[in-house]
Structure formats: structure tokens, C-alpha cells
Amino acid sequence: MEPTTFVLFGATGDLAKRKIYPALFNLFVDNKLPESFSLIGLGRRELSDEAFQANVEQSIHTFSRRKTNNPDLLKNFLRTFRYSVLDIDRKEDYQKLLKLIEQREEELRIVPNRMFYLSVGPEYFEKIAANIKESGLGTADGWKRLVIEKPFGHDLQSARDLNEQLSKAFAENEIYRIDHYLGKPMVQKLEVIQQSNPVLHAIWANNYIANVQITANETVGVEERAGYYDHVGAVRDMFQNHMLQLLMMLTMHLPNVSNSELVRFKKKKVMENLEPLLKQDVGANVIRGQYKEGSIGGKQVVGYTSEPGIASTSMNDTFIAAKLQIDDFFWRGVPIYIRTGKRMHEKSTRIVIEFKEPNTNLTQHHDESQVPNLLVFEISPNESITLQLNSKDPSKNGKYKPIQIDFHESQEDVPEAYENLIYDALQGDPTFFAHWDEVELAWAWVQPILDAFQENLVPLHHYAAGTNGPAESDALLAANGHHWWFDS
Ligand code: BG6
């Protein structure tokens, strides 16, 4: 891997502590960091290099999946970590940073490949990118990359504005937009599973598939993020990004040979073929929900509007379920149901593909034990793939009996999403990052939903915490003779 300087904005922040340092350490232990690697942490507060390294060490002890009882290993890892104070508005600080980077590149004799990781609020993205450009930080001989994390805008227009600003400093192929769902190991497997298994590839189409269900349920509520979440809601927080990315990864049709460009092209195609929703049709296809008080795992929890920091009149969505259609050769006519909610019955991200019922019945009469074939991808918290088939039960006069073929991935030593993504960004592999085209098309698709919610054209349904969401979400599927699988 090429020598790299990793410039981390927001080096004393929560994301850096919980995710980025542990991910870097795990990569280091696995020999997946460049041999010549230099990290420069940036933050507002004064900190010596030693104090910075001690903070990083602490975060690794607390959050890393790798054992940290080898002090030499840790020392080796931290040896190239430096810290510099940076006020994002102060031009002099960028000049100081440039000097420090150059000095480190010289000391370590590394070419100026620089990765700028913005682990800061999105309101700072434009300013930092512009200052990187203006200060000459990104004009050295090597490559430069910008890593940012959602939210990329608040709606279609603000996303476009943000992108326009960023693209003044970085070309599209230099921007790595993290959607951490794309780093989840099972999500990364989807393309291979579909593409390299003829038995699946052949039936990945509307002739065989009755419907697709994509769910990301959480048991947590708004947590300490009232200020952020009450402005955003489930559509912006989860649906526009994570959920639509899952949809793209699942439904794109790849040819035998693929590469990152093709994956992105095919994902874009999915979004282009997604039937647009008109504002007046949102009510018929989208269920908007908000949790009220209830009990989860035996624990009583308050309703959304009683959460600290949330106004008692808030109409914010903490749940959304939607019916989508992809208007292309493979998927035309297959309803795709997507839902995500907070304070749900269980934490689970899963995809269910329900196949059509076979036309023939071997016993010549209907056997009510017959089940549809289901292909189930559990994405998190555990990873598994299950195929439900019909078999016979010899002890019951040969009645049908559903059987499950299960594959469970061992949860030990599975790299975390951030490890996968940082590794890819260091290698310059953009496959599992969101391209601007996808982001823009996703905003364009959800914009009528945002407008309809804003104008209150769609009722807000309340659901008790600890349930599977509002009853209307079940009715959305029942209208087509379907139901959510695995709700309990
Ligand atoms: C984040 C959202 O992007 O994803 C959070 O902002 C949400 O609100 C989180 O809790 C869910 O991620 P995961 O990996 O726990 O499913």
C-alpha cells in the first residue's frame, strides 16, 4: 500500500475515539496499514503529542476488538501520531499544518499522499475543503483524498449546494463518502452472493420473486441526539442513505466480471429506475410513525415527545415504512418494502426475499404447511444467510414441513465497518463508498416524502415502544397479500 499521511479533523471527538482509532489499530495489527503511515490529529484544544497519543491509547483499550496487552505493539502503532491545534477558520493554522505535514513527510521519507478525514459536523465540510485547497495542502505531487460521513445535505437542494462547494476543492474520484452500512461485511457480500451463484443469479427476477423486505430496526430511541435527530427524522437519518444503499446493493444486476465503476454504474441504474413518488401519492405508499411510551425488554421507556430536548409538539418521524417499485426488466411488478424505526421490538437489520409460490402441488391438494421459499440475509447484529424450503415430514403422513438451510458467520474476528472502509479508502478503492450520483438520486427520490411530511399531507401514526411499528405498516403489505416476515 502506498505511503500515506492521514490528516484527521476532529481528532478529539467521539467518532474518532469510538471508531477511527480502534479501526486503525486493528488494521495495524492485521498488517493492513501502509508501511509508511503518518497520522496528524487536529482539534481545537491544545494537546501535546504525548497527551494525544495517550488519549488514542485509551480509546483503543476501551473500544478495539483486538487485544492490546502488548505495549510494544501499541507503542509502535502510536509512534507516528502527531497533534496540531486547528481552528477551522484560521488560515494560519492550515499553514502550520502544511509545515507539519511536510516535515513529517521528510522525516519519514514518504511521498505526499494525503488523506483528509473530516470527523466533524457537516456544517464544517465546505469551509475545511475550501481551506485545504487555498492553503495548498492538497497540491503536492502525490494523491489527495477527502473522507466525509453523512449527512450529505439536508434535502436535495442543500446536498447539491454542498457538493458544488466540495467539488471546487476535490474531484469526484477523490471524495470518499462513508455510509457505514456499506462497510458491514454482509452488505459487502451481497454482490458476490448474487453474481457468483448461478442458482441465485437465475432467479433474481420478477418471475420468481414475490416481494423484497428490507428492515433496519433499532431498540434505541433518540439517545442524547435530540438536537440533531429532531431536525432530521428517520427519512433523512436512515432511509435516504443506509436503506436505499441496501436496496441498491441487493437489486443491482451485475455481469460476470465487475469492478468498482460497474458497481457504481449499476447502483445508479437502480436509482434511476426507481419509480418516482409524487407528493400526492406519498400517503398511499409511505407510513410515517413516531414512538410513544412502551416497554422494551421489560424496561419502561418514555415516548418520543417526552425525551429530553424534544418539544412536546414534535411531529418528527422516528419510523418509516415504504413501498417501492423498480421499473426495469428484472424487478418490474415486485413490491419492495423498506422500513426503519427507533424503539422497535428488536435490534435487527435484515433483508428477506420472498419467492413466489410454486404452481404445482405434489399432493394434488393444498397443504397448509407449505411455506414460501425465503432467502434471508441477517446483516446485523449477527450475520447469517438462511434459505427456507419445503420438505416432507415422514412422521405426519408426508405432510409438508418447512426446513431451513442456515449459514451463520462466526462473529469472532469479523472486521468492523470502519476497518473495511478505511482500508478501502487507503487503497483508493471507492466501491463501497457513496458516489455523488447515488446520493443525489436518493435525495431526489425522498424529496416528495420530505415535502409531504413537512406539509402534513400524511398522518403521523403513533406506535408503542417495543413493538413492530404502527399497524398501518402491516396494512401497507396486507394490501398486496403480504406480511412482514419474522415480526414477533
Ligand atoms: C446512523 C444513524 O447513521 O446509523 C443512527 O445516524 C443509527 O441514528 C445508526 O442509530 C444505526 O447504525 P447501526 O450500524 O447500529 O445499524
Coordinates of C-alpha atoms and ligand atoms in Angstrom, one line a residue:
M1 CA 0.0 0.0 0.0
E2 CA 1.2 3.5 -0.8
P3 CA 2.7 5.6 2.0
T4 CA 0.0 7.9 3.4
T5 CA -0.4 10.9 5.7
F6 CA -3.8 10.6 7.5
V7 CA -5.0 14.0 8.4
L8 CA -7.8 13.7 10.9
F9 CA -10.0 16.7 11.6
G10 CA -12.0 16.2 14.8
A11 CA -9.2 14.1 16.4
T12 CA -10.6 14.5 20.0
G13 CA -14.2 13.8 19.0
D14 CA -16.4 10.9 19.8
L15 CA -16.3 9.2 16.4
A16 CA -12.5 9.2 16.3
K17 CA -12.4 7.7 19.8
R18 CA -15.0 5.0 19.3
K19 CA -14.5 4.0 15.7
I20 CA -11.5 5.5 13.9
Y21 CA -8.6 4.8 16.3
P22 CA -9.8 1.3 17.1
A23 CA -10.2 0.6 13.3
L24 CA -6.7 1.9 12.5
F25 CA -5.2 -0.1 15.3
N26 CA -7.0 -3.3 14.2
L27 CA -5.7 -2.7 10.6
F28 CA -2.2 -2.1 12.0
V29 CA -2.3 -5.5 13.9
D30 CA -3.6 -7.2 10.7
N31 CA -0.7 -5.6 8.7
K32 CA -3.2 -3.7 6.6
L33 CA -1.9 -0.2 7.1
P34 CA 0.7 1.3 4.8
E35 CA 4.2 0.6 6.0
S36 CA 4.9 4.3 6.0
F37 CA 2.0 5.8 7.7
S38 CA 1.8 9.1 9.5
L39 CA -1.2 10.4 11.3
I40 CA -1.8 14.1 12.2
G41 CA -4.7 14.7 14.6
L42 CA -6.4 18.1 14.6
G43 CA -8.6 19.7 17.2
R44 CA -9.5 23.0 18.8
R45 CA -7.9 22.3 22.1
E46 CA -4.2 22.4 22.9
L47 CA -2.7 19.0 23.3
S48 CA 0.9 17.7 23.3
D49 CA 1.7 14.8 21.1
E50 CA 2.2 12.7 24.2
A51 CA -1.2 13.5 25.6
F52 CA -2.8 12.9 22.2
Q53 CA -1.1 9.5 22.0
A54 CA -2.3 8.7 25.5
N55 CA -5.9 9.6 24.5
V56 CA -5.7 7.4 21.4
E57 CA -4.2 4.5 23.5
Q58 CA -7.1 4.9 26.0
S59 CA -9.7 4.7 23.2
I60 CA -8.0 1.6 21.8
H61 CA -8.1 -0.1 25.2
T62 CA -11.8 0.7 25.5
F63 CA -13.1 0.1 22.0
S64 CA -10.7 -2.1 20.0
R65 CA -11.8 -5.6 19.1
R66 CA -8.1 -6.6 19.2
K67 CA -6.3 -7.4 22.4
T68 CA -4.0 -4.6 23.5
N69 CA -1.8 -6.2 26.1
N70 CA 1.4 -5.9 24.1
P71 CA 2.8 -2.5 25.0
D72 CA 5.5 -2.7 22.2
L73 CA 2.8 -3.1 19.6
L74 CA 0.9 -0.1 20.9
K75 CA 4.0 2.0 21.1
N76 CA 4.9 1.1 17.5
F77 CA 1.4 2.0 16.3
L78 CA 1.4 5.3 18.1
R79 CA 4.9 6.3 17.2
T80 CA 3.8 8.2 14.1
F81 CA 0.9 10.0 15.7
R82 CA 1.2 13.8 16.0
Y83 CA -1.2 16.5 17.0
S84 CA -1.8 20.1 15.9
V85 CA -4.2 22.7 17.1
L86 CA -6.5 23.9 14.3
D87 CA -9.3 26.4 14.3
I88 CA -11.1 25.7 11.1
D89 CA -11.5 29.4 10.3
R90 CA -7.9 30.4 10.9
K91 CA -5.8 30.4 7.8
E92 CA -2.5 30.4 9.8
D93 CA -3.5 27.1 11.3
Y94 CA -3.6 25.5 7.9
Q95 CA -0.2 26.9 7.1
K96 CA 1.1 25.5 10.3
L97 CA -0.5 22.2 9.4
L98 CA 1.1 22.2 6.0
K99 CA 4.5 22.7 7.5
L100 CA 4.0 19.9 10.0
I101 CA 2.8 17.5 7.2
E102 CA 5.8 18.4 5.1
Q103 CA 8.2 18.0 7.9
R104 CA 6.8 14.6 8.8
E105 CA 6.9 13.5 5.1
E106 CA 10.5 14.4 5.1
E107 CA 11.3 12.7 8.3
L108 CA 9.6 9.5 7.3
R109 CA 10.8 9.9 3.7
I110 CA 7.3 9.5 2.3
V111 CA 5.7 10.9 -0.8
P112 CA 2.9 13.4 -0.2
N113 CA -0.1 11.2 -0.4
R114 CA -2.6 12.8 1.9
M115 CA -6.0 11.6 3.1
F116 CA -8.1 14.3 4.8
Y117 CA -10.6 12.6 7.1
L118 CA -13.3 15.0 8.3
S119 CA -14.7 13.6 11.5
V120 CA -16.5 16.8 12.2
G121 CA -20.1 18.1 11.8
P122 CA -21.3 18.5 8.2
E123 CA -21.6 22.3 8.7
Y124 CA -17.8 22.4 8.6
F125 CA -17.2 20.4 5.4
E126 CA -17.3 23.2 2.9
K127 CA -15.1 25.5 4.9
I128 CA -12.5 22.9 5.6
A129 CA -12.4 21.7 2.0
A130 CA -12.0 25.3 0.7
N131 CA -9.2 26.0 3.2
I132 CA -7.4 22.8 2.2
K133 CA -7.4 24.0 -1.3
E134 CA -6.5 27.6 -0.5
S135 CA -3.7 26.7 1.8
G136 CA -2.0 24.4 -0.8
L137 CA -2.4 21.3 1.5
G138 CA -3.8 19.4 -1.4
T139 CA -1.5 20.4 -4.3
A140 CA 1.5 18.3 -3.6
D141 CA 2.8 15.6 -6.1
G142 CA 1.1 12.6 -4.6
W143 CA -2.6 12.0 -4.4
K144 CA -5.2 13.6 -2.1
R145 CA -8.4 12.2 -0.8
L146 CA -11.3 13.5 1.2
V147 CA -13.3 11.3 3.5
I148 CA -16.6 12.5 4.8
E149 CA -19.6 11.0 6.5
K150 CA -23.3 11.6 6.2
P151 CA -25.4 13.7 6.4
F152 CA -24.6 15.0 2.9
G153 CA -27.1 17.8 2.9
H154 CA -30.5 18.2 4.5
D155 CA -32.5 17.9 1.3
L156 CA -31.9 17.8 -2.4
Q157 CA -31.0 21.4 -2.8
S158 CA -28.7 21.7 0.1
A159 CA -27.0 18.4 -0.9
R160 CA -26.4 19.9 -4.4
D161 CA -25.0 23.1 -2.9
L162 CA -22.7 21.2 -0.6
N163 CA -21.5 19.0 -3.5
E164 CA -20.8 22.0 -5.6
Q165 CA -18.6 23.6 -2.9
L166 CA -16.7 20.3 -2.2
S167 CA -16.1 19.8 -5.9
K168 CA -14.2 23.1 -6.1
A169 CA -11.5 21.5 -3.9
F170 CA -11.8 17.8 -4.7
A171 CA -12.7 15.8 -7.8
E172 CA -15.4 13.3 -7.5
N173 CA -12.9 10.4 -7.6
E174 CA -11.1 12.0 -4.7
I175 CA -14.2 12.1 -2.5
Y176 CA -14.9 9.1 -0.3
R177 CA -18.4 9.4 1.2
I178 CA -18.8 7.0 4.1
D179 CA -22.1 5.2 4.5
H180 CA -21.2 2.8 7.3
Y181 CA -23.8 0.3 6.1
L182 CA -21.7 -0.3 3.0
G183 CA -18.9 -1.3 5.3
K184 CA -20.9 -4.0 7.0
P185 CA -19.4 -7.4 6.0
M186 CA -22.8 -8.9 4.9
V187 CA -23.6 -5.9 2.8
Q188 CA -20.3 -6.3 1.1
K189 CA -21.0 -9.9 0.4
L190 CA -24.4 -9.2 -1.4
E191 CA -22.9 -8.6 -4.8
V192 CA -20.8 -11.8 -4.7
I193 CA -23.6 -13.9 -3.5
Q194 CA -25.9 -12.8 -6.2
Q195 CA -23.4 -12.6 -9.0
S196 CA -21.3 -15.7 -8.5
N197 CA -24.0 -18.2 -7.7
P198 CA -25.9 -19.2 -10.8
V199 CA -28.7 -20.8 -8.7
L200 CA -29.4 -17.4 -7.3
H201 CA -28.5 -15.3 -10.2
A202 CA -31.0 -17.1 -12.4
I203 CA -33.9 -16.4 -10.1
W204 CA -33.0 -12.8 -9.1
A205 CA -36.0 -11.5 -11.0
N206 CA -39.7 -10.8 -11.0
N207 CA -40.6 -14.3 -12.5
Y208 CA -39.7 -15.8 -9.2
I209 CA -39.7 -13.1 -6.5
A210 CA -42.9 -12.1 -4.8
N211 CA -41.6 -9.3 -2.8
V212 CA -38.5 -8.0 -1.0
Q213 CA -38.4 -6.7 2.5
I214 CA -35.6 -4.6 3.9
T215 CA -35.7 -3.7 7.6
A216 CA -33.4 -1.8 9.9
N217 CA -35.0 -1.8 13.4
E218 CA -33.4 -0.3 16.4
T219 CA -34.3 -0.6 20.1
V220 CA -32.6 2.7 21.0
G221 CA -34.5 5.9 21.0
V222 CA -33.3 9.4 20.2
E223 CA -30.5 8.9 22.8
E224 CA -28.6 12.2 23.5
R225 CA -29.0 13.4 20.0
A226 CA -32.3 15.4 20.3
G227 CA -30.7 18.5 18.7
Y228 CA -29.7 16.6 15.6
Y229 CA -32.4 14.0 15.3
D230 CA -35.5 16.2 15.8
H231 CA -34.4 18.1 12.7
V232 CA -33.7 15.1 10.7
G233 CA -36.1 12.2 11.4
A234 CA -36.0 8.6 10.1
V235 CA -36.2 9.5 6.4
R236 CA -33.0 11.6 6.4
D237 CA -31.2 9.7 9.2
M238 CA -31.6 6.2 7.8
F239 CA -33.8 5.9 4.7
Q240 CA -32.2 8.3 2.3
N241 CA -28.8 6.8 2.8
H242 CA -28.5 3.4 4.6
M243 CA -31.8 1.9 3.4
L244 CA -31.5 3.0 -0.2
Q245 CA -27.9 1.8 -0.3
L246 CA -29.1 -1.7 0.9
L247 CA -31.7 -1.6 -1.9
M248 CA -29.1 -0.7 -4.5
M249 CA -26.6 -3.4 -3.3
L250 CA -29.3 -6.0 -3.3
T251 CA -31.1 -5.3 -6.6
M252 CA -28.3 -4.2 -9.0
H253 CA -27.7 -6.8 -11.7
L254 CA -24.0 -7.3 -12.2
P255 CA -22.5 -9.1 -15.2
N256 CA -19.9 -11.8 -14.6
V257 CA -16.9 -9.5 -14.3
S258 CA -17.3 -6.4 -12.3
N259 CA -15.3 -3.6 -10.9
S260 CA -16.0 -0.5 -8.8
E261 CA -17.0 1.6 -11.8
L262 CA -19.5 -1.0 -12.9
V263 CA -20.9 -1.5 -9.4
R264 CA -21.5 2.2 -9.2
F265 CA -23.0 2.3 -12.6
K266 CA -25.4 -0.4 -11.8
K267 CA -26.3 1.1 -8.5
K268 CA -27.1 4.4 -10.2
K269 CA -29.3 2.5 -12.7
V270 CA -31.3 1.1 -9.8
M271 CA -31.9 4.6 -8.5
E272 CA -32.8 5.9 -12.0
N273 CA -35.3 3.1 -12.5
L274 CA -36.9 3.6 -9.1
E275 CA -40.4 4.7 -9.8
P276 CA -40.7 8.3 -8.5
L277 CA -43.2 9.1 -5.9
L278 CA -45.4 12.1 -6.4
K279 CA -46.1 14.2 -3.3
Q280 CA -49.8 13.4 -3.6
D281 CA -49.0 9.6 -3.7
V282 CA -46.8 9.6 -0.6
G283 CA -49.8 8.8 1.7
A284 CA -50.6 5.6 -0.2
N285 CA -47.1 4.3 -0.2
V286 CA -45.4 5.6 2.9
I287 CA -46.2 5.2 6.6
R288 CA -44.9 7.8 8.9
G289 CA -44.6 6.9 12.6
Q290 CA -43.4 8.2 15.9
Y291 CA -42.9 6.1 19.1
K292 CA -44.9 6.7 22.2
E293 CA -44.1 5.2 25.6
G294 CA -43.8 1.4 26.0
S295 CA -41.6 -1.3 27.2
I296 CA -38.6 -2.9 25.6
G297 CA -37.0 -6.0 27.1
G298 CA -39.0 -5.4 30.2
K299 CA -37.9 -1.8 30.6
Q300 CA -40.4 1.0 30.5
V301 CA -39.3 3.8 28.2
V302 CA -40.8 7.3 27.5
G303 CA -42.4 8.4 24.3
Y304 CA -40.5 10.5 21.7
T305 CA -42.1 13.8 22.7
S306 CA -41.2 13.2 26.4
E307 CA -37.5 12.6 25.5
P308 CA -35.1 15.3 26.9
G309 CA -34.7 18.1 24.3
I310 CA -37.7 17.2 22.2
A311 CA -40.7 19.5 22.0
S312 CA -44.0 18.0 23.2
T313 CA -45.5 19.1 19.9
S314 CA -42.8 17.5 17.7
M315 CA -44.2 15.7 14.6
N316 CA -40.8 14.2 13.7
D317 CA -40.7 10.7 12.2
T318 CA -39.0 8.0 14.1
F319 CA -40.3 5.3 11.8
I320 CA -40.9 5.0 8.2
A321 CA -42.2 2.1 6.0
A322 CA -42.5 2.5 2.3
K323 CA -43.5 0.5 -0.8
L324 CA -41.2 1.0 -3.7
Q325 CA -41.0 -0.3 -7.3
I326 CA -38.1 -0.6 -9.6
D327 CA -39.3 -0.2 -13.1
D328 CA -36.8 -2.4 -15.0
F329 CA -36.7 -5.7 -16.8
F330 CA -35.8 -7.7 -13.7
W331 CA -37.9 -6.1 -11.0
R332 CA -41.0 -4.7 -12.6
G333 CA -44.0 -5.7 -10.6
V334 CA -42.1 -6.8 -7.4
P335 CA -43.1 -4.7 -4.4
I336 CA -40.1 -3.7 -2.4
Y337 CA -40.9 -2.9 1.2
I338 CA -38.5 -0.9 3.3
R339 CA -38.9 0.1 6.9
T340 CA -36.7 1.5 9.7
G341 CA -37.6 2.7 13.1
K342 CA -36.3 3.5 16.5
R343 CA -37.6 2.0 19.8
M344 CA -38.7 -1.1 17.9
H345 CA -39.2 -4.6 19.3
E346 CA -35.6 -5.7 18.5
K347 CA -32.3 -4.5 17.0
S348 CA -32.1 -6.1 13.6
T349 CA -31.1 -5.3 10.1
R350 CA -32.3 -7.9 7.7
I351 CA -33.3 -8.5 4.1
V352 CA -36.0 -11.0 3.2
I353 CA -36.6 -12.2 -0.3
E354 CA -39.9 -13.9 -0.6
F355 CA -40.3 -16.2 -3.6
K356 CA -43.5 -16.8 -5.4
E357 CA -45.5 -19.9 -4.5
P358 CA -44.9 -22.8 -6.9
N359 CA -47.8 -23.6 -9.3
T360 CA -47.9 -27.3 -8.8
N361 CA -48.7 -29.1 -5.6
L362 CA -47.3 -32.6 -5.5
T363 CA -50.0 -33.9 -3.2
Q364 CA -52.7 -32.6 -5.5
H365 CA -54.4 -30.8 -2.7
H366 CA -53.5 -27.8 -0.8
D367 CA -51.2 -28.5 2.1
E368 CA -51.4 -25.6 4.5
S369 CA -48.0 -26.4 5.9
Q370 CA -46.5 -25.3 2.7
V371 CA -44.5 -22.1 3.0
P372 CA -43.0 -19.8 0.5
N373 CA -39.3 -20.1 -0.2
L374 CA -37.5 -17.3 1.7
L375 CA -33.9 -16.2 1.4
V376 CA -33.0 -14.2 4.5
F377 CA -29.9 -12.1 5.0
E378 CA -29.3 -11.1 8.6
I379 CA -26.9 -8.2 8.4
S380 CA -26.6 -7.2 12.0
P381 CA -26.2 -7.6 14.9
N382 CA -25.5 -11.2 13.8
E383 CA -24.7 -12.3 10.3
S384 CA -26.4 -15.2 8.6
I385 CA -28.0 -16.4 5.4
T386 CA -31.0 -18.7 5.6
L387 CA -32.9 -20.4 2.9
Q388 CA -36.4 -21.7 3.7
L389 CA -37.5 -24.6 1.7
N390 CA -40.4 -27.1 1.8
S391 CA -39.8 -30.7 2.7
K392 CA -41.8 -33.6 3.9
D393 CA -42.5 -34.8 7.4
P394 CA -42.4 -38.7 7.2
S395 CA -43.9 -38.9 10.7
K396 CA -47.0 -37.0 9.6
N397 CA -48.2 -38.8 6.6
G398 CA -45.8 -37.0 4.4
K399 CA -47.2 -33.6 5.2
Y400 CA -45.1 -30.6 4.1
K401 CA -42.6 -29.4 6.5
P402 CA -40.6 -26.2 6.2
I403 CA -36.9 -26.6 6.7
Q404 CA -34.1 -24.0 6.9
I405 CA -30.7 -24.2 5.5
D406 CA -28.6 -21.9 7.7
F407 CA -25.2 -20.3 7.4
H408 CA -24.0 -18.4 10.4
E409 CA -20.9 -16.3 10.1
S410 CA -18.7 -16.6 13.1
Q411 CA -18.8 -13.2 14.9
E412 CA -15.2 -13.6 16.1
D413 CA -12.6 -11.6 14.4
V414 CA -15.0 -10.0 11.9
P415 CA -13.7 -6.6 10.9
E416 CA -15.9 -3.7 11.7
A417 CA -17.4 -1.5 9.1
Y418 CA -14.9 1.3 9.7
E419 CA -12.0 -1.1 9.3
N420 CA -13.2 -2.2 5.9
L421 CA -14.0 1.4 4.8
I422 CA -10.7 3.0 6.0
Y423 CA -8.8 0.2 4.4
D424 CA -10.5 0.7 1.1
A425 CA -10.0 4.5 1.2
L426 CA -6.3 4.0 1.9
Q427 CA -6.1 1.7 -1.0
G428 CA -8.1 4.1 -3.2
D429 CA -10.9 1.6 -3.8
P430 CA -14.2 3.5 -4.0
T431 CA -16.5 0.5 -4.5
F432 CA -18.2 0.7 -1.0
F433 CA -18.5 4.5 -0.8
A434 CA -21.5 6.5 -2.0
H435 CA -20.9 8.2 -5.3
W436 CA -22.5 11.7 -5.7
D437 CA -24.9 10.4 -8.4
E438 CA -26.4 7.9 -5.9
V439 CA -26.6 10.5 -3.2
E440 CA -28.3 13.0 -5.5
L441 CA -30.8 10.4 -6.9
A442 CA -31.6 9.2 -3.4
W443 CA -32.3 12.8 -2.2
A444 CA -34.4 13.4 -5.4
W445 CA -36.4 10.2 -4.6
V446 CA -37.1 11.1 -0.9
Q447 CA -37.8 14.8 -1.5
P448 CA -41.5 14.3 -2.1
I449 CA -41.7 12.4 1.1
L450 CA -40.0 15.2 3.0
D451 CA -42.3 17.7 1.4
A452 CA -45.4 15.7 2.2
F453 CA -44.3 15.3 5.8
Q454 CA -43.5 18.9 6.1
E455 CA -46.9 19.9 4.7
N456 CA -48.6 17.3 6.9
L457 CA -50.2 15.6 4.0
V458 CA -49.6 12.3 5.6
P459 CA -50.8 11.3 9.0
L460 CA -48.3 10.6 11.8
H461 CA -49.1 7.3 13.3
H462 CA -48.0 6.5 16.9
Y463 CA -46.7 3.2 17.9
A464 CA -45.9 1.8 21.3
A465 CA -42.2 1.5 22.0
G466 CA -41.1 -2.2 21.9
T467 CA -43.5 -3.1 19.0
N468 CA -43.0 -3.5 15.3
G469 CA -44.2 0.0 14.4
P470 CA -47.7 1.3 13.6
A471 CA -50.4 -1.2 12.4
E472 CA -50.6 0.8 9.2
S473 CA -47.2 -0.6 8.3
D474 CA -48.7 -4.1 8.3
A475 CA -51.6 -2.8 6.3
L476 CA -49.3 -1.5 3.6
L477 CA -48.2 -5.1 2.9
A478 CA -51.5 -6.7 3.6
A479 CA -53.0 -4.7 0.7
N480 CA -50.9 -6.9 -1.6
G481 CA -51.5 -10.1 0.4
H482 CA -48.0 -9.8 2.0
H483 CA -46.9 -9.5 5.6
W484 CA -43.6 -8.6 7.3
W485 CA -41.7 -11.8 8.0
F486 CA -40.2 -12.5 11.4
D487 CA -42.1 -9.9 13.4
S488 CA -42.8 -11.2 16.8
Ligands
BG6_1 C1 -26.6 6.1 12.0 C2 -27.8 6.9 12.4 O1 -26.2 6.5 10.7 O2 -26.9 4.7 12.0 C3 -28.3 6.5 13.8 O3 -27.5 8.3 12.5 C4 -28.5 5.0 13.8 O4 -29.4 7.1 14.2 C5 -27.3 4.2 13.3 O5 -28.7 4.6 15.2 C6 -27.6 2.8 13.1 O6 -26.4 2.1 12.8 P1 -26.3 0.5 13.1 O7 -25.0 0.2 12.5 O8 -26.3 0.4 14.6 O9 -27.4 -0.2 12.5

